[in-house]
Short mmCIF file of C-alpha atoms in Angstrom, two decimals:
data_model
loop_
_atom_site.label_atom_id
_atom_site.label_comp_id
_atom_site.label_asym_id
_atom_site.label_seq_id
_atom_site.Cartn_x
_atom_site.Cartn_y
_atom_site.Cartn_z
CA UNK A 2 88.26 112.38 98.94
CA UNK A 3 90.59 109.78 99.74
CA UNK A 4 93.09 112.24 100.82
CA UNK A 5 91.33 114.55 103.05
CA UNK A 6 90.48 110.91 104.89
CA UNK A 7 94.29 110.59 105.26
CA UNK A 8 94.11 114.00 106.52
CA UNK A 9 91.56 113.72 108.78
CA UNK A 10 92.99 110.60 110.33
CA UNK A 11 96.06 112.09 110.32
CA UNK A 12 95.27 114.87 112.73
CA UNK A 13 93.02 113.31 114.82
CA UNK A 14 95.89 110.83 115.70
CA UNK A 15 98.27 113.95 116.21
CA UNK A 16 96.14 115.66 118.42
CA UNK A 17 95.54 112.37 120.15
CA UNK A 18 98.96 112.22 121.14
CA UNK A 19 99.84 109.29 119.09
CA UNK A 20 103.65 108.55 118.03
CA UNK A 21 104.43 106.14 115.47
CA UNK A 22 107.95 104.02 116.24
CA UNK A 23 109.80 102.08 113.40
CA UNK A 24 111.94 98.83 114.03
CA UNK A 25 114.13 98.74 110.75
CA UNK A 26 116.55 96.34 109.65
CA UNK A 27 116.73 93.53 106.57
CA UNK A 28 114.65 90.43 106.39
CA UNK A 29 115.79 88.14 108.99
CA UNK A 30 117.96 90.20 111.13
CA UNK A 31 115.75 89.27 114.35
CA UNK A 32 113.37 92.02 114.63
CA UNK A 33 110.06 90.31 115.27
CA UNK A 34 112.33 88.55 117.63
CA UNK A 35 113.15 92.13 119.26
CA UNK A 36 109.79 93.83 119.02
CA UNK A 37 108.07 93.04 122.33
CA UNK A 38 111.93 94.14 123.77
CA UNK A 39 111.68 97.39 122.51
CA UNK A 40 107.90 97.76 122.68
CA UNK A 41 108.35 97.22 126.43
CA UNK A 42 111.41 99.83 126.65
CA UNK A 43 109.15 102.52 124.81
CA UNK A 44 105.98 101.48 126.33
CA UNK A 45 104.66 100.90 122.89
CA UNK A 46 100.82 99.73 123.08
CA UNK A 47 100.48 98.36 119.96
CA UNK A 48 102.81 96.19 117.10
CA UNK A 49 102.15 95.62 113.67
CA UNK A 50 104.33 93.08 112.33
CA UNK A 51 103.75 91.35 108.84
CA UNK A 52 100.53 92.20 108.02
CA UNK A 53 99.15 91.27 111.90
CA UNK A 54 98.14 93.99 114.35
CA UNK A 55 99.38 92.62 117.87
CA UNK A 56 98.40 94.35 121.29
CA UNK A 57 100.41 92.80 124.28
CA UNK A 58 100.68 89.34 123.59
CA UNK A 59 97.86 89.42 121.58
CA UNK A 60 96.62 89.07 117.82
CA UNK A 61 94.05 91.76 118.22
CA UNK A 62 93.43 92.35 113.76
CA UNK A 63 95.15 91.61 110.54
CA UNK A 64 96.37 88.74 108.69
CA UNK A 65 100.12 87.03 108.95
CA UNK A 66 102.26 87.32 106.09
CA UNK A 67 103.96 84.21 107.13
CA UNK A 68 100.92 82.20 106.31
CA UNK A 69 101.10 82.72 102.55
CA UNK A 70 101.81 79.79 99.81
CA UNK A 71 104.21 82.62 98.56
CA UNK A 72 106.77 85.12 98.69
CA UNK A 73 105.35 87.82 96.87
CA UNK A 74 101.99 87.38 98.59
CA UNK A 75 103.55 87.51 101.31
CA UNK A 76 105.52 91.09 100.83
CA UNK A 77 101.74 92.10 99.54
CA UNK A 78 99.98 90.90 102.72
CA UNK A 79 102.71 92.91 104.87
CA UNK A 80 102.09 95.75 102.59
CA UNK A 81 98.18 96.11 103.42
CA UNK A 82 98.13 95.56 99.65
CA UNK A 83 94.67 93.47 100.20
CA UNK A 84 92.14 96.49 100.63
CA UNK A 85 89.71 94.41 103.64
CA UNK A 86 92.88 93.29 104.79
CA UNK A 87 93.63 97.44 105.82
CA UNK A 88 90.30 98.51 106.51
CA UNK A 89 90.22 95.69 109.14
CA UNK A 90 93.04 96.99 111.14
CA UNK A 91 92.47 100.54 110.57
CA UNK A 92 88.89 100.33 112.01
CA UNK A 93 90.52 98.08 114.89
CA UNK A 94 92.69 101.52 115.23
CA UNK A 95 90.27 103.92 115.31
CA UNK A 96 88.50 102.28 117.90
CA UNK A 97 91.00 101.22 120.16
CA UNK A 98 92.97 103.58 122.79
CA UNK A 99 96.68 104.02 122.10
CA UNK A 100 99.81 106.30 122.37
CA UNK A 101 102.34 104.66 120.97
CA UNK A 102 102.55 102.19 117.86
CA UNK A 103 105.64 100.07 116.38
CA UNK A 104 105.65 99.59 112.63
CA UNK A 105 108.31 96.82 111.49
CA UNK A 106 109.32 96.74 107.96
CA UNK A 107 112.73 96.16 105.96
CA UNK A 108 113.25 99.88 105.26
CA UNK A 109 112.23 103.14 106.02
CA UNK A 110 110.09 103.54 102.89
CA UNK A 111 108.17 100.36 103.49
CA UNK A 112 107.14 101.22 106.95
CA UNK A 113 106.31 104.96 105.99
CA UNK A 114 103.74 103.20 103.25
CA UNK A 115 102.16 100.89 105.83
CA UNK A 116 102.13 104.06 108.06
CA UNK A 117 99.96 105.64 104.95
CA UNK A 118 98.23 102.59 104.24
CA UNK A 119 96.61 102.40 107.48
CA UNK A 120 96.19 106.17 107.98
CA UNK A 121 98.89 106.73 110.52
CA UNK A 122 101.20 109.52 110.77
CA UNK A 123 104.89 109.06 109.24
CA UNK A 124 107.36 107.38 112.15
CA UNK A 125 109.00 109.78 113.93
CA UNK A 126 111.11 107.41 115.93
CA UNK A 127 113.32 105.04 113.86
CA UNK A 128 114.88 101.96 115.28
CA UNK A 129 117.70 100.10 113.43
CA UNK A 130 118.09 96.84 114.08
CA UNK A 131 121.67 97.38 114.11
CA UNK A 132 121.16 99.58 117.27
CA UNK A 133 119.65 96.91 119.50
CA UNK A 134 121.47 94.03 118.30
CA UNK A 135 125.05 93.35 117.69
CA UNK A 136 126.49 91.82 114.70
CA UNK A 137 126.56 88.49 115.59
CA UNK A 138 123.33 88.27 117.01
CA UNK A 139 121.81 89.54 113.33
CA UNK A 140 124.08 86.99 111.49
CA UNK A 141 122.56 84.37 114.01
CA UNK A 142 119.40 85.25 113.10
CA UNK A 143 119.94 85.27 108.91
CA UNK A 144 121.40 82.09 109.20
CA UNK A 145 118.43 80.66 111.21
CA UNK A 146 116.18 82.09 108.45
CA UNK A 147 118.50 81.15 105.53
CA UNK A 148 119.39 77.47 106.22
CA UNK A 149 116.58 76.69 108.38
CA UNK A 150 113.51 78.53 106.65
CA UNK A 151 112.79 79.77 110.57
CA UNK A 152 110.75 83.15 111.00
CA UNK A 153 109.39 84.76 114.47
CA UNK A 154 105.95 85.61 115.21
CA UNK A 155 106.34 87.80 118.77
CA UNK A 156 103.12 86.37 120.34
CA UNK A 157 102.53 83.38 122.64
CA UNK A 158 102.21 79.78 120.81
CA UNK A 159 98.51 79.77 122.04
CA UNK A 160 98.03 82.10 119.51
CA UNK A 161 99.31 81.25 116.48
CA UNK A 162 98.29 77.50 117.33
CA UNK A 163 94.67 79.17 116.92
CA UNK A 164 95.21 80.69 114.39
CA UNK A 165 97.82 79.60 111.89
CA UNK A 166 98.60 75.93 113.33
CA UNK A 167 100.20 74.66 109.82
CA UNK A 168 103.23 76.91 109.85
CA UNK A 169 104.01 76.23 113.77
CA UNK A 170 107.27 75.28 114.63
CA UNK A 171 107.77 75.66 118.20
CA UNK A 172 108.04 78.15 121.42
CA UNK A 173 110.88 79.82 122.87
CA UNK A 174 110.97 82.33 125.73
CA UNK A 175 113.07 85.14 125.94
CA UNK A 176 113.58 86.88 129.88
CA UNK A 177 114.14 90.38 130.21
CA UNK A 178 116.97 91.44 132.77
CA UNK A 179 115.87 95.09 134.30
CA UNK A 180 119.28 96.50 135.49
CA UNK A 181 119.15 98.72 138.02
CA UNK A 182 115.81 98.28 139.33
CA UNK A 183 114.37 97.77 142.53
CA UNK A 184 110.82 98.43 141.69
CA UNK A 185 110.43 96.43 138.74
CA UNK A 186 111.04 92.50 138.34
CA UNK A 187 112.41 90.65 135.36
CA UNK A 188 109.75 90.23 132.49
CA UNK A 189 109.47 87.13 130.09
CA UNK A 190 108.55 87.23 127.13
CA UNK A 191 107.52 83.82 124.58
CA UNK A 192 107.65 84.15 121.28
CA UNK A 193 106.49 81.34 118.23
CA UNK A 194 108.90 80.00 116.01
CA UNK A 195 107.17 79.24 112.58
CA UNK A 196 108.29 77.75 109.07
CA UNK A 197 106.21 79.59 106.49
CA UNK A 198 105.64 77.28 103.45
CA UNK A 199 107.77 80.16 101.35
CA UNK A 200 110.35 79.47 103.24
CA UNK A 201 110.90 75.61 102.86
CA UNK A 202 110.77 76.26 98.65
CA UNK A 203 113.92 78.39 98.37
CA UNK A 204 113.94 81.75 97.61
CA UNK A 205 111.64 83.67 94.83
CA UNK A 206 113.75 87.11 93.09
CA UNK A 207 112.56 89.04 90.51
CA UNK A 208 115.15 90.31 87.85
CA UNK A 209 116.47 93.56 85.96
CA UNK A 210 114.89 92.25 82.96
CA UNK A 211 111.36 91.17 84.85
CA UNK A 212 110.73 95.16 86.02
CA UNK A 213 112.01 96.33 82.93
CA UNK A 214 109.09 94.58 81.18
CA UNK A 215 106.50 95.91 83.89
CA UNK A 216 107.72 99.31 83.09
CA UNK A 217 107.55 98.85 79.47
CA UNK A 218 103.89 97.83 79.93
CA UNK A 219 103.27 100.40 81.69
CA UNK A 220 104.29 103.22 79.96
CA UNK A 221 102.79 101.16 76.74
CA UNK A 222 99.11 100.77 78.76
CA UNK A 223 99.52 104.44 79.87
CA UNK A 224 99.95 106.07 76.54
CA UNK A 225 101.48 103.87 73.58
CA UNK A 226 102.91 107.13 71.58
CA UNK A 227 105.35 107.40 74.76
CA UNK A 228 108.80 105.56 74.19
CA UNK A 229 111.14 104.33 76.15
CA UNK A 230 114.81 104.81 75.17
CA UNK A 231 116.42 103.45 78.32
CA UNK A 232 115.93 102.00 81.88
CA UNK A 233 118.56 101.96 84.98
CA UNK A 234 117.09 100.38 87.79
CA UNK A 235 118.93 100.12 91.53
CA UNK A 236 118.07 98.22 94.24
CA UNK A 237 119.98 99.47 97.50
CA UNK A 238 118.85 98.51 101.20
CA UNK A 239 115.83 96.41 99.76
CA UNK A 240 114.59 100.02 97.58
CA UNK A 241 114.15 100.27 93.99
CA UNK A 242 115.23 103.75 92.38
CA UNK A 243 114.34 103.99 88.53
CA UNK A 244 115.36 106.33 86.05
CA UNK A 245 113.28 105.79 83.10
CA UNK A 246 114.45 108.40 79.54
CA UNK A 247 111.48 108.65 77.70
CA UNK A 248 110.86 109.53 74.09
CA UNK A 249 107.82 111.91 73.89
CA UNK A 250 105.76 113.90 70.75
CA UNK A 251 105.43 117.39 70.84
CA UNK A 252 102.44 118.07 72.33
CA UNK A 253 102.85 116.07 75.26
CA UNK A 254 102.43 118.11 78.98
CA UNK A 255 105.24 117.34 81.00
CA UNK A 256 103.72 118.88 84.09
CA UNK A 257 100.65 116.57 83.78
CA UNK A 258 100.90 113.59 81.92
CA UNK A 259 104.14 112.56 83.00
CA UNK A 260 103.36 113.14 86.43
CA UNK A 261 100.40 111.12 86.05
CA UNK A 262 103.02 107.85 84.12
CA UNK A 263 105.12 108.47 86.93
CA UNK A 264 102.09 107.42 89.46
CA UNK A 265 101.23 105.33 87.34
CA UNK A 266 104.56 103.07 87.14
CA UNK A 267 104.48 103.08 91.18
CA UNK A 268 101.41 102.18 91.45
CA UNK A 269 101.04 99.08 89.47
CA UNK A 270 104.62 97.68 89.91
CA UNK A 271 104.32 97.80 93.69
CA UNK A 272 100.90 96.48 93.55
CA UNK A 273 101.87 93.41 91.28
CA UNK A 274 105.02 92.48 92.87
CA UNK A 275 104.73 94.06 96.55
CA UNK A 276 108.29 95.85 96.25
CA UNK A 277 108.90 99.07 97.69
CA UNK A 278 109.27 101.98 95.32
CA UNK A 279 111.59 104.90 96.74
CA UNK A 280 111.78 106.99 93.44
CA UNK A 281 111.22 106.91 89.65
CA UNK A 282 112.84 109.29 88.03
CA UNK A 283 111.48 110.38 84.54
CA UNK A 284 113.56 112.49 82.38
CA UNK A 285 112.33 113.50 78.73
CA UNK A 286 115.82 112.96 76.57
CA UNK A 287 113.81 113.35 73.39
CA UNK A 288 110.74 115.39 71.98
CA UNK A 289 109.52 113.64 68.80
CA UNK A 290 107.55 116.13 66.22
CA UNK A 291 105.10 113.78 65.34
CA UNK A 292 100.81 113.20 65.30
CA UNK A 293 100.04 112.30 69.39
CA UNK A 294 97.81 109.39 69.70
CA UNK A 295 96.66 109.12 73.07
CA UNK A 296 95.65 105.53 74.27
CA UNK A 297 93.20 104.81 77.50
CA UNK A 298 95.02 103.26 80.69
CA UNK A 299 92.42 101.04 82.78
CA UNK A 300 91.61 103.71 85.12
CA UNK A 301 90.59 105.98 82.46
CA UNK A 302 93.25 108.53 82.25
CA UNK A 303 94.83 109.47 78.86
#
């Protein structure tokens, strides 16, 4: 049911026109600080930008990110993990009038999930950051966030004063040069400068060994006669890839319930710890003849 919702939604926005933009590039490279820039090249109507749904220089729906106690919170509240969190901003959507929407995100698999989350079709148009900014400018910006703890909100300090006035740090305004133009005069832009309490607390990384626990769970919670002989797990470009060799009994239907462990390893790691997936690759190195005892996960499956 859930699906043919996504469906649904899905072609009513295509046949509304709608495009869905991506601005891409790793934490604190400057792309909040970039967003109403590019919004206003593309003449993108709406922004969603850590877990907030902005509309001009407005905070129309949503919840900031930036306002969390913590860093994994914070990746979950960016994620739409928080299910009233995404139905408020998807109803906002489906009753507001729009072409054009920016999604930013680290990577290209975390702003294709919020894209899902919220019903949306898959971006089309990806941005780096590394397109619209040159190198130094990005190093500028990591070491503002690195040493300083700064972040950027791309709305107006009215707003964020109203709304988050613990994490405000102060306003800056950016003006737009319009080359070549006769028609159209410079535009200024003022952005909010903000010092998340995650950020003034050092930085929060989970380990190898950490996920390889969660997965070990997992597959133990999902069915305990399913062993694991090895994990490899990569993170490249903020994605995790894992390639988990399982030892399973005879008996055991590789075209279903493995399928279903696989979903089920996604599902609960990026819901507990708000990283982004991008594969996990099963592979069956061993087929044990033995008695199958199947064991109940919490959502009923066996």
């Amino acid at each position: 049911m859930f699906s043919l919702k996504k469906i649904y939604h899905h072609i009513v926005w295509v046949f509304q026109g709608v495009q869905v933009f991506a601005l891409v590039g790793k934490s604190g490279s400057g792309k909040s600080f970039r967003a109403q820039l590019v919004a206003d090249k593309y003449g993108i109507d709406f922004i969603i930008d850590d877990g907030l749904l902005i509309r001009g220089e407005k905070i129309v729906a949503g919840t900031s990110a930036k306002k969390e106690k913590g860093v994994l919170t914070a990746i979950k509240t960016a994620l739409f993990a928080n299910k009233d969190h995404a139905d408020e901003v998807r109803k906002t959507l489906e009753r507001e009038k729009f072409k054009r929407i920016l999604i930013i995100g680290t990577s290209i698999p975390m702003v294709k999930k919020i894209a899902s989350t919220l019903n949306l079709p898959q971006p089309t148009h990806i941005i780096k950051i590394q397109d619209i900014a040159t190198l130094d400018e990005i190093e500028k910006a990591r070491r503002s966030r690195d040493e300083e703890g700064k972040h950027i909100i791309p709305v107006p300090a009215i707003e964020i004063k109203k709304n988050y006035p613990h994490i405000f740090f102060e306003s800056i305004k950016v003006l737009l040069k319009r080359k070549f133009s006769i028609s159209k005069k410079n535009k200024e832009f003022e952005k909010t400068v903000v010092r998340p309490d995650y950020s003034r607390k050092g930085k929060v990384a989970i380990s190898q060994e950490a996920l390889t626990q969660m997965v070990l769970h997992c597959v133990n919670e999902f069915d305990s006669s399913i062993k694991v002989s090895k994990i490899i797990i990569k993170n490249e470009s903020d994605k995790y890839i894992f390639n988990v060799f399982l030892d399973i009994p005879y008996g055991t239907q590789i075209s279903g319930d493995v399928h279903r462990l696989q979903r089920y390893i996604v599902e609960n790691i990026e819901r507990f710890t708000g990283i982004i997936i991008d594969e996990v690759n099963l592979t069956v190195s061993k087929i044990s003849f033995m008695k199958k005892i199947f064991k109940k996960n919490s959502s009923g499956t066996t």
